[in-house]
Each structure stands twice: as structure tokens, then as C-alpha cells.
Amino acid sequence: MRRDSSWSYTLPVLYWTAAAAAAAAAASNDVVNRTSCGSHTYTYSGLAGYGFVPSNATDKYGDTLGGFGSSAAFDLNSWRRIGPETYTGLLYCIPDRGWNTNGTLNYQARVHTLNVTLQLTSNNNSANRPSPPNLQLTYLDSLLLTDPTGKPLTGLDASADFNDTLHYRGFPPLPAAIYTGNGFDDDPNSGHGGHRVSLDAEGLALTQDSFWISDEYGPYVYRFDRRTGRMVTAIEPPPAYIPHRNQTISFSADSPPIYDPNDAPIPEDPVTGRANNQGFEALTISPDGKTLYTMIQSALDQEGGTSKKYRRPARLLQYDISSGTPVTEHEYVVMLPTYYDPTKGHDVVAAQSEIHLLPTAAGDLDKAFLVLARDSGFGHGQDESLSVYRHADVVRITSNTTDLKQWRGVDGVNGSIASAKGVLDAGITPAEYCSFLDYNVESQLAKFGLHNGGPQDRFLLNEKWESLALVPVEPGLKASVREREYFLFSLSDNDFITQNGRMNFGRFKYADESGYNLDNQALVFRVKISS
Ligand SMILES: *[C@@H]1O[C@H](CO)[C@@H](O)[C@H](O)[C@H]1NC(C)=O
Ligand SMILES: *[C@@H]1O[C@H](CO)[C@@H](O)[C@H](O)[C@H]1NC(C)=O
Ligand SMILES: *[C@@H]1O[C@H](CO)[C@@H](O)[C@H](O)[C@H]1NC(C)=O
Ligand SMILES: *[C@@H]1O[C@H](CO)[C@@H](O)[C@H](O)[C@H]1NC(C)=O
Ligand SMILES: *[C@@H]1O[C@H](CO)[C@@H](O)[C@H](O)[C@H]1NC(C)=O
Ligand SMILES: *[C@@H]1O[C@H](CO)[C@@H](O)[C@H](O)[C@H]1NC(C)=O
Ligand SMILES: *[C@@H]1O[C@H](CO)[C@@H](O)[C@H](O)[C@H]1NC(C)=O
Ligand SMILES: *[C@@H]1O[C@H](CO)[C@@H](O)[C@H](O)[C@H]1NC(C)=O
Ligand SMILES: *[C@@H]1O[C@H](CO)[C@@H](O)[C@H](O)[C@H]1NC(C)=O
């Protein structure tokens, strides 16, 4: 067991200087990498920001703030420039299903609100002159999420038994867990037990009155009332996505509770449907709030999902949410990239952790997304610190991309678009995939003293990056401009890893067995999109 080198760090106040401003403005002409995809050019101009929240920070309910980066979404109306090189805005983010490295527990899902302030620095920073953190993340609030009747949700793994699902009028059967005691320890007298809807939140999209959240257990997409946190809608995807064991729906993700580590489902992997812990990682919404897109983390089990080597075909669903009842409009497939995993000695699939719909020019019929595809098992707190694939790439859907909704038999229980080795069926054209922005460019990380690979210190990037949020460099500028610059925010999910942790509204204390304290890290990339 290794431990972090001890640290203490206070966020310094950065003073704006004319030189810094000139350098920051010049940054927009820099090119770290450039990619053409369709008729658009995508430019990565440089790493523009870095900040963090310490691993032991708590929310207003006394719980560890946790991996707030499972997904993040800006309230775009709040995004403002408040100084020559200073921006601020409200960022909503969702943590994972609670501390879960030693088993799942009865953590109630929630949405955190943070105030984000970005102070651009001179672009002259480098390994010799690293900038201190220039992104301030200030915790403001949290909203607890409940089922349709107002009962708390739980992070506990859903029961494998279909008979344990919960039923509400107008909802599909919901994944649910039954527990004794308080759901945090194995003492049956610690509480009255319960039966709650299980949520493993991974994607977030905002509308005026709702939080849309995608989940891994179902995999489902839920709508929650933004004021009360109450579930108001659940989207059940086609049967091909729903996990089945013994020819029956079985929502367990094989993530036993902390107090009963041997409580694994039989068989462990679903025979068909989403693979364990590879649910709807991604959720994104159109600017008019009428269209929602969600995407599976990697292939369904009948299409290669049980193997890290084969799980390339990842399905993407488009829903019309302009009326009260979501309607499936289109379904596409994205072939995920692969990378060489030195610990395995062969190529494996870079599963995706988020997508973000990109703005398009008027009249442009193509849809383009950023997709966060990455390796796993490398970074701060892992045995290997050097990550080999951590990208925000571009995915483009054109008139050539096959709409799976028009194909017969692919959405039924055992419906499939690929072989068990993840090879797409003949005739299916996947979305276009264009490699773009690499998180791990050393010269960019060095601007803030960060690194990929090397010593296990707090400047080493975390393993998991799971969110993408995009805001304009020139807030208020009309969207019709042919070339626009954005700040692309990405937050990490630290899995609540800390030595000073709290769950169960502060009553349950824990110290992660890894011995690590992982900051909640956030990066800001400056990107340009031109047509
Ligand atoms: C987090 O840890 C730091 C350093 O050990 C300590 O100063 C701080 O009070 C802790 N914060 C919380 C919320 O426990
Ligand atoms: C967020 O922080 C900025 C800069 O510190 C401040 O101007 C703004 O009022 C804050 N917003 C909220 C909602 O707290
Ligand atoms: C950049 O750094 C170099 C060497 O440290 C210094 O000479 C130069 O003035 C700096 N430029 C700016 C714009 O800060
Ligand atoms: C679920 O309930 C049905 C009907 O009550 C019963 O026949 C079946 O055995 C139950 N399944 C399990 C796994 O307990
Ligand atoms: C599936 O069937 C096996 C063998 O009959 C049984 O042990 C197992 O509990 C069943 N799994 C589920 C999820 O019902
Ligand atoms: C569709 O495919 C054809 C043939 O490969 C190609 O010429 C055309 O540019 C593609 N159209 C789009 C919109 O990508
Ligand atoms: C699903 O389809 C595959 C290929 O057609 C077949 O081998 C398998 O037995 C089917 N599984 C189930 C549970 O129907
Ligand atoms: C740069 O972009 C190309 C694709 O145009 C991609 O293959 C490569 O990985 C990227 N490299 C870096 C360092 O971003
Ligand atoms: C992890 O869970 C096991 C029981 O499953 C328990 O004995 C152990 O103390 C737990 N570790 C931590 C750090 O809570």
C-alpha cells in the first residue's frame, strides 16, 4: 500500500496583468492539435485551466462531495465574463453512486451546484514556470433525488431478481435494492431496512425545469423535477439494452453491497443487454431542449460487451422530448477506439464516459458530438500511472450513417448489430469517428505542473475523466459565426477516494483501503471549431 506524499495547498489569488492578457489572447492562435471531420476543423489551442476540490470536502448533508465529475452541465445563462480574462458560471454536477471501491452502499443520489471561476493566465507557463491552479470551484448546494413518491434513491446494486423491481404508475419496472439495517453496515439493528430504487448516475443534461440523468443499472434515462428532486419520467430503452439473466430481466451490475461482498448474481454477466457497469454513461441535449441523446459506455453483451477486447460497437439513441412522452427518433452505432494495454499485452477498447452535442451552423444537417473515450486502470491511485488513451474525439452522424431504427430485429431482447467479437454486421455504417484532443499532452499539462505517468503525487492526473461541458470564450456572441472558440471543461470522478470520508449524512466514516487521497480534478481546454 502506498500513500500520497503529504500536501498543503491554498489557491492563490491571481492578479491580471497586461502581459498575461496579451499572452492569453494570443493563445487562441496556438495549435496543439488540429483535426478535420466532415466540413469542420477542430483545433485544440491549449490547456487553459486547472483546479480541484480536495478529496475530503463535504456537501451540505455532511457527506464526502465525492467524484463530482460523473457528469457536468453548465447553466449557460449564468456563464459570464467578469473581468478582461475572468469568467464565471454555475456548474451542475453529479457524483457517482457513493463511495464504492469496497462495495456499493445506501448513498442517496444528488446533484451538486458549484460556482466556477476561471482566471486565464499567461500562456508562457511551462514545466519551469508552472501556473498555480486558476480555476476556482466553490461548492454552493446539493439537491437530493427521490423516486416518484418522494422516497430516497439508493446507490446499492439493484437486485438480480426481477421480482424485486419497483413499480409505479406510468413507469417501467425500476431497478431496486432491498437492504436490512441502514444499508451501510452489516448490523441489522442499525436501521429499519428498506426497498429503494437504485441509481448509478452517469450523465446529466439541464432544461428549465428538469434534470435529465442517465443511469447504469437500467440502463435508463430519468427526468427529475429541478425544484424537488422527484423523479417524473423514466425512459426505458429497447429490450436489446436491458440486462437479462435466465431469460428474465435482471438489473444487478454484479457490484455487491459493502456488507455482503459475496452476494454476486448468477450468472455474473447478463447474457444479453448492457454489460455490468457499462450503462448509459453519456447524456447530452440540444440547445432548444427538444432532443436528448444517450449512449452506452461500450457494446451490449450480445455484441462483444463481456470482453474488453471486443466491446467496440456502442449504440447511441436519440429521443424527441418536446412532448411529455419521450419518443425514440434514431439509433446509431459508434465504433469505439482501441489502445494497446501494456499490462494485458494486447489492444483493448477505450470505453466512452460522456458525449457532448456540438453546435452546428444553420442548415447543417450533420450532427457532431465530442466523445470522451479513455483507458482505465492508469493514473493517480492506480498501480500504473501512465495513461495511454484519454481523448475528447469527434463523432459525426451524416446521411450515410445507418439508422438502426430502420433495421429489423436489432432492438429485440437478443437483437444484435455485431458478432460476439464486436464485428459489425455487413451493411451497417457506423458514425464517423475522428481522433482529436489528447488530455495527456505533457507540454500542456506542464503549464500547471501536472503530469501523466511518473510519481504518485497530487499533480498526477486521476484515472477517471467522465464529463464534458462547453462554454463560449465570447459569451453572448451570435451562434452563426463560422468560427467559434470554447472552453471545454472536463472533471474527474475520484470514486470518493479519501482517508477522511463520510457517508450516510455524515454518520458513516471511512478511509479508502488504497491509502490514497484523490483530489477532484478539473481541466479546461481551449478549442476552436470552424467550418
Ligand atoms: C481536509 O483535509 C485538510 C488537510 O488535512 C484539512 O485541513 C481540512 O480541514 C479537511 N477538511 C475537511 C472538510 O475535513
Ligand atoms: C461566483 O463567483 C464569482 C467570482 O468569485 C462571483 O462574482 C459570483 O457572484 C459568484 N456567483 C455565485 C452564484 O455565487
Ligand atoms: C515568458 O518567460 C520568459 C522566460 O521565463 C520571459 O523572458 C518572458 O518575458 C515571458 N513572457 C511573458 C509574456 O510573460
Ligand atoms: C418471482 O415471482 C414469480 C411469481 O410470483 C415466481 O414464480 C418466481 O419463482 C419468482 N422468481 C424468483 C427468482 O424468486
Ligand atoms: C439463474 O438460474 C440459476 C440456475 O438455476 C440460479 O442459480 C440463479 O439464481 C438464476 N439467476 C437469477 C438472476 O435468477
Ligand atoms: C457518404 O458516402 C459517400 C461515399 O463514400 C461520400 O462520397 C459522401 O461524401 C458521404 N456523405 C457524407 C455526408 O458523409
Ligand atoms: C442470442 O443470439 C445468439 C446469436 O444469434 C445465439 O447464439 C444465442 O443463443 C441467443 N441467446 C439467447 C439468450 O437467446
Ligand atoms: C492529433 O490528432 C490526430 C488526428 O488528427 C490524432 O490521431 C492524434 O492522436 C492527436 N495527437 C495529439 C497529441 O493530440
Ligand atoms: C471493506 O469491507 C470489508 C467487508 O466486506 C470490511 O471487512 C472492511 O473493513 C472494509 N474496508 C473498509 C476500508 O471499510
PDB file of N, CA, C and O in Angstrom, residues 73-104:
ATOM      1  N   ALA A  73     -22.798  19.855 -16.245  1.00  0.00           N
ATOM      2  CA  ALA A  73     -23.502  20.664 -17.242  1.00  0.00           C
ATOM      3  C   ALA A  73     -23.573  22.104 -16.749  1.00  0.00           C
ATOM      4  O   ALA A  73     -23.917  22.357 -15.590  1.00  0.00           O
ATOM      5  N   PHE A  74     -23.243  23.031 -17.619  1.00  0.00           N
ATOM      6  CA  PHE A  74     -23.325  24.447 -17.271  1.00  0.00           C
ATOM      7  C   PHE A  74     -24.739  24.965 -17.425  1.00  0.00           C
ATOM      8  O   PHE A  74     -25.458  24.563 -18.349  1.00  0.00           O
ATOM      9  N   ASP A  75     -25.119  25.868 -16.532  1.00  0.00           N
ATOM     10  CA  ASP A  75     -26.279  26.709 -16.781  1.00  0.00           C
ATOM     11  C   ASP A  75     -25.732  27.806 -17.702  1.00  0.00           C
ATOM     12  O   ASP A  75     -25.041  28.726 -17.249  1.00  0.00           O
ATOM     13  N   LEU A  76     -26.005  27.686 -18.999  1.00  0.00           N
ATOM     14  CA  LEU A  76     -25.367  28.577 -19.976  1.00  0.00           C
ATOM     15  C   LEU A  76     -25.736  30.041 -19.767  1.00  0.00           C
ATOM     16  O   LEU A  76     -24.960  30.934 -20.085  1.00  0.00           O
ATOM     17  N   ASN A  77     -26.921  30.279 -19.206  1.00  0.00           N
ATOM     18  CA  ASN A  77     -27.330  31.663 -18.946  1.00  0.00           C
ATOM     19  C   ASN A  77     -26.476  32.326 -17.869  1.00  0.00           C
ATOM     20  O   ASN A  77     -26.443  33.548 -17.756  1.00  0.00           O
ATOM     21  N   SER A  78     -25.831  31.504 -17.045  1.00  0.00           N
ATOM     22  CA  SER A  78     -25.036  32.064 -15.945  1.00  0.00           C
ATOM     23  C   SER A  78     -23.591  32.357 -16.370  1.00  0.00           C
ATOM     24  O   SER A  78     -22.849  33.006 -15.641  1.00  0.00           O
ATOM     25  N   TRP A  79     -23.191  31.875 -17.530  1.00  0.00           N
ATOM     26  CA  TRP A  79     -21.790  31.995 -17.961  1.00  0.00           C
ATOM     27  C   TRP A  79     -21.485  33.422 -18.409  1.00  0.00           C
ATOM     28  O   TRP A  79     -22.094  33.923 -19.349  1.00  0.00           O
ATOM     29  N   ARG A  80     -20.588  34.080 -17.683  1.00  0.00           N
ATOM     30  CA  ARG A  80     -20.297  35.491 -17.949  1.00  0.00           C
ATOM     31  C   ARG A  80     -18.803  35.764 -17.857  1.00  0.00           C
ATOM     32  O   ARG A  80     -18.070  35.072 -17.155  1.00  0.00           O
ATOM     33  N   ARG A  81     -18.416  36.824 -18.535  1.00  0.00           N
ATOM     34  CA  ARG A  81     -17.046  37.316 -18.404  1.00  0.00           C
ATOM     35  C   ARG A  81     -17.129  38.462 -17.405  1.00  0.00           C
ATOM     36  O   ARG A  81     -17.879  39.414 -17.613  1.00  0.00           O
ATOM     37  N   ILE A  82     -16.389  38.355 -16.296  1.00  0.00           N
ATOM     38  CA  ILE A  82     -16.494  39.393 -15.257  1.00  0.00           C
ATOM     39  C   ILE A  82     -15.231  40.225 -15.131  1.00  0.00           C
ATOM     40  O   ILE A  82     -15.140  41.112 -14.292  1.00  0.00           O
ATOM     41  N   GLY A  83     -14.255  39.940 -15.955  1.00  0.00           N
ATOM     42  CA  GLY A  83     -13.027  40.727 -15.990  1.00  0.00           C
ATOM     43  C   GLY A  83     -12.397  40.467 -17.333  1.00  0.00           C
ATOM     44  O   GLY A  83     -12.884  39.611 -18.078  1.00  0.00           O
ATOM     45  N   PRO A  84     -11.331  41.211 -17.679  1.00  0.00           N
ATOM     46  CA  PRO A  84     -10.724  41.030 -19.001  1.00  0.00           C
ATOM     47  C   PRO A  84     -10.408  39.562 -19.298  1.00  0.00           C
ATOM     48  O   PRO A  84     -10.601  39.108 -20.410  1.00  0.00           O
ATOM     49  N   GLU A  85      -9.945  38.838 -18.282  1.00  0.00           N
ATOM     50  CA  GLU A  85      -9.606  37.435 -18.507  1.00  0.00           C
ATOM     51  C   GLU A  85     -10.245  36.546 -17.450  1.00  0.00           C
ATOM     52  O   GLU A  85      -9.693  35.505 -17.095  1.00  0.00           O
ATOM     53  N   THR A  86     -11.386  36.960 -16.924  1.00  0.00           N
ATOM     54  CA  THR A  86     -12.027  36.207 -15.851  1.00  0.00           C
ATOM     55  C   THR A  86     -13.460  35.860 -16.225  1.00  0.00           C
ATOM     56  O   THR A  86     -14.206  36.726 -16.690  1.00  0.00           O
ATOM     57  N   TYR A  87     -13.806  34.606 -16.014  1.00  0.00           N
ATOM     58  CA  TYR A  87     -15.139  34.110 -16.364  1.00  0.00           C
ATOM     59  C   TYR A  87     -15.748  33.432 -15.143  1.00  0.00           C
ATOM     60  O   TYR A  87     -15.040  32.873 -14.310  1.00  0.00           O
ATOM     61  N   THR A  88     -17.067  33.443 -15.087  1.00  0.00           N
ATOM     62  CA  THR A  88     -17.721  32.697 -14.011  1.00  0.00           C
ATOM     63  C   THR A  88     -19.034  32.104 -14.505  1.00  0.00           C
ATOM     64  O   THR A  88     -19.631  32.587 -15.481  1.00  0.00           O
ATOM     65  N   GLY A  89     -19.475  31.039 -13.836  1.00  0.00           N
ATOM     66  CA  GLY A  89     -20.727  30.398 -14.214  1.00  0.00           C
ATOM     67  C   GLY A  89     -21.113  29.332 -13.202  1.00  0.00           C
ATOM     68  O   GLY A  89     -20.309  28.954 -12.345  1.00  0.00           O
ATOM     69  N   LEU A  90     -22.356  28.878 -13.318  1.00  0.00           N
ATOM     70  CA  LEU A  90     -22.841  27.827 -12.432  1.00  0.00           C
ATOM     71  C   LEU A  90     -22.738  26.483 -13.132  1.00  0.00           C
ATOM     72  O   LEU A  90     -23.213  26.314 -14.252  1.00  0.00           O
ATOM     73  N   LEU A  91     -22.115  25.555 -12.435  1.00  0.00           N
ATOM     74  CA  LEU A  91     -21.920  24.226 -12.992  1.00  0.00           C
ATOM     75  C   LEU A  91     -22.670  23.225 -12.117  1.00  0.00           C
ATOM     76  O   LEU A  91     -22.497  23.208 -10.895  1.00  0.00           O
ATOM     77  N   TYR A  92     -23.509  22.417 -12.755  1.00  0.00           N
ATOM     78  CA  TYR A  92     -24.205  21.345 -12.039  1.00  0.00           C
ATOM     79  C   TYR A  92     -23.442  20.063 -12.277  1.00  0.00           C
ATOM     80  O   TYR A  92     -22.984  19.812 -13.397  1.00  0.00           O
ATOM     81  N   CYS A  93     -23.267  19.264 -11.244  1.00  0.00           N
ATOM     82  CA  CYS A  93     -22.573  18.008 -11.483  1.00  0.00           C
ATOM     83  C   CYS A  93     -23.103  16.891 -10.602  1.00  0.00           C
ATOM     84  O   CYS A  93     -23.696  17.140  -9.547  1.00  0.00           O
ATOM     85  N   ILE A  94     -22.922  15.680 -11.088  1.00  0.00           N
ATOM     86  CA  ILE A  94     -23.405  14.530 -10.331  1.00  0.00           C
ATOM     87  C   ILE A  94     -22.241  13.638  -9.930  1.00  0.00           C
ATOM     88  O   ILE A  94     -21.351  13.351 -10.733  1.00  0.00           O
ATOM     89  N   PRO A  95     -22.247  13.235  -8.654  1.00  0.00           N
ATOM     90  CA  PRO A  95     -21.249  12.283  -8.208  1.00  0.00           C
ATOM     91  C   PRO A  95     -21.676  10.869  -8.593  1.00  0.00           C
ATOM     92  O   PRO A  95     -22.817  10.655  -9.009  1.00  0.00           O
ATOM     93  N   ASP A  96     -20.764   9.939  -8.464  1.00  0.00           N
ATOM     94  CA  ASP A  96     -21.039   8.533  -8.728  1.00  0.00           C
ATOM     95  C   ASP A  96     -21.989   7.991  -7.648  1.00  0.00           C
ATOM     96  O   ASP A  96     -22.507   8.752  -6.841  1.00  0.00           O
ATOM     97  N   ARG A  97     -22.172   6.664  -7.606  1.00  0.00           N
ATOM     98  CA  ARG A  97     -23.174   6.080  -6.702  1.00  0.00           C
ATOM     99  C   ARG A  97     -22.733   6.039  -5.236  1.00  0.00           C
ATOM    100  O   ARG A  97     -23.185   5.202  -4.469  1.00  0.00           O
ATOM    101  N   GLY A  98     -21.838   6.921  -4.822  1.00  0.00           N
ATOM    102  CA  GLY A  98     -21.299   6.923  -3.459  1.00  0.00           C
ATOM    103  C   GLY A  98     -19.954   6.230  -3.442  1.00  0.00           C
ATOM    104  O   GLY A  98     -19.493   5.736  -4.478  1.00  0.00           O
ATOM    105  N   TRP A  99     -19.306   6.247  -2.251  1.00  0.00           N
ATOM    106  CA  TRP A  99     -18.024   5.527  -2.133  1.00  0.00           C
ATOM    107  C   TRP A  99     -18.301   4.079  -2.485  1.00  0.00           C
ATOM    108  O   TRP A  99     -19.186   3.458  -1.874  1.00  0.00           O
ATOM    109  N   ASN A 100     -17.593   3.528  -3.476  1.00  0.00           N
ATOM    110  CA  ASN A 100     -17.968   2.169  -3.919  1.00  0.00           C
ATOM    111  C   ASN A 100     -16.770   1.261  -4.205  1.00  0.00           C
ATOM    112  O   ASN A 100     -16.918   0.220  -4.814  1.00  0.00           O
ATOM    113  N   THR A 101     -15.579   1.661  -3.731  1.00  0.00           N
ATOM    114  CA  THR A 101     -14.424   0.803  -4.028  1.00  0.00           C
ATOM    115  C   THR A 101     -14.407  -0.449  -3.158  1.00  0.00           C
ATOM    116  O   THR A 101     -13.717  -1.403  -3.454  1.00  0.00           O
ATOM    117  N   ASN A 102     -15.192  -0.451  -2.064  1.00  0.00           N
ATOM    118  CA  ASN A 102     -15.247  -1.625  -1.188  1.00  0.00           C
ATOM    119  C   ASN A 102     -16.661  -2.213  -1.162  1.00  0.00           C
ATOM    120  O   ASN A 102     -17.047  -2.863  -0.212  1.00  0.00           O
ATOM    121  N   GLY A 103     -17.419  -1.954  -2.235  1.00  0.00           N
ATOM    122  CA  GLY A 103     -18.809  -2.418  -2.287  1.00  0.00           C
ATOM    123  C   GLY A 103     -19.750  -1.227  -2.367  1.00  0.00           C
ATOM    124  O   GLY A 103     -19.409  -0.128  -1.943  1.00  0.00           O
ATOM    125  N   THR A 104     -20.947  -1.468  -2.926  1.00  0.00           N
ATOM    126  CA  THR A 104     -21.917  -0.378  -3.044  1.00  0.00           C
ATOM    127  C   THR A 104     -22.595  -0.133  -1.697  1.00  0.00           C
ATOM    128  O   THR A 104     -22.611  -1.012  -0.835  1.00  0.00           O
TER     129      THR A 104
END
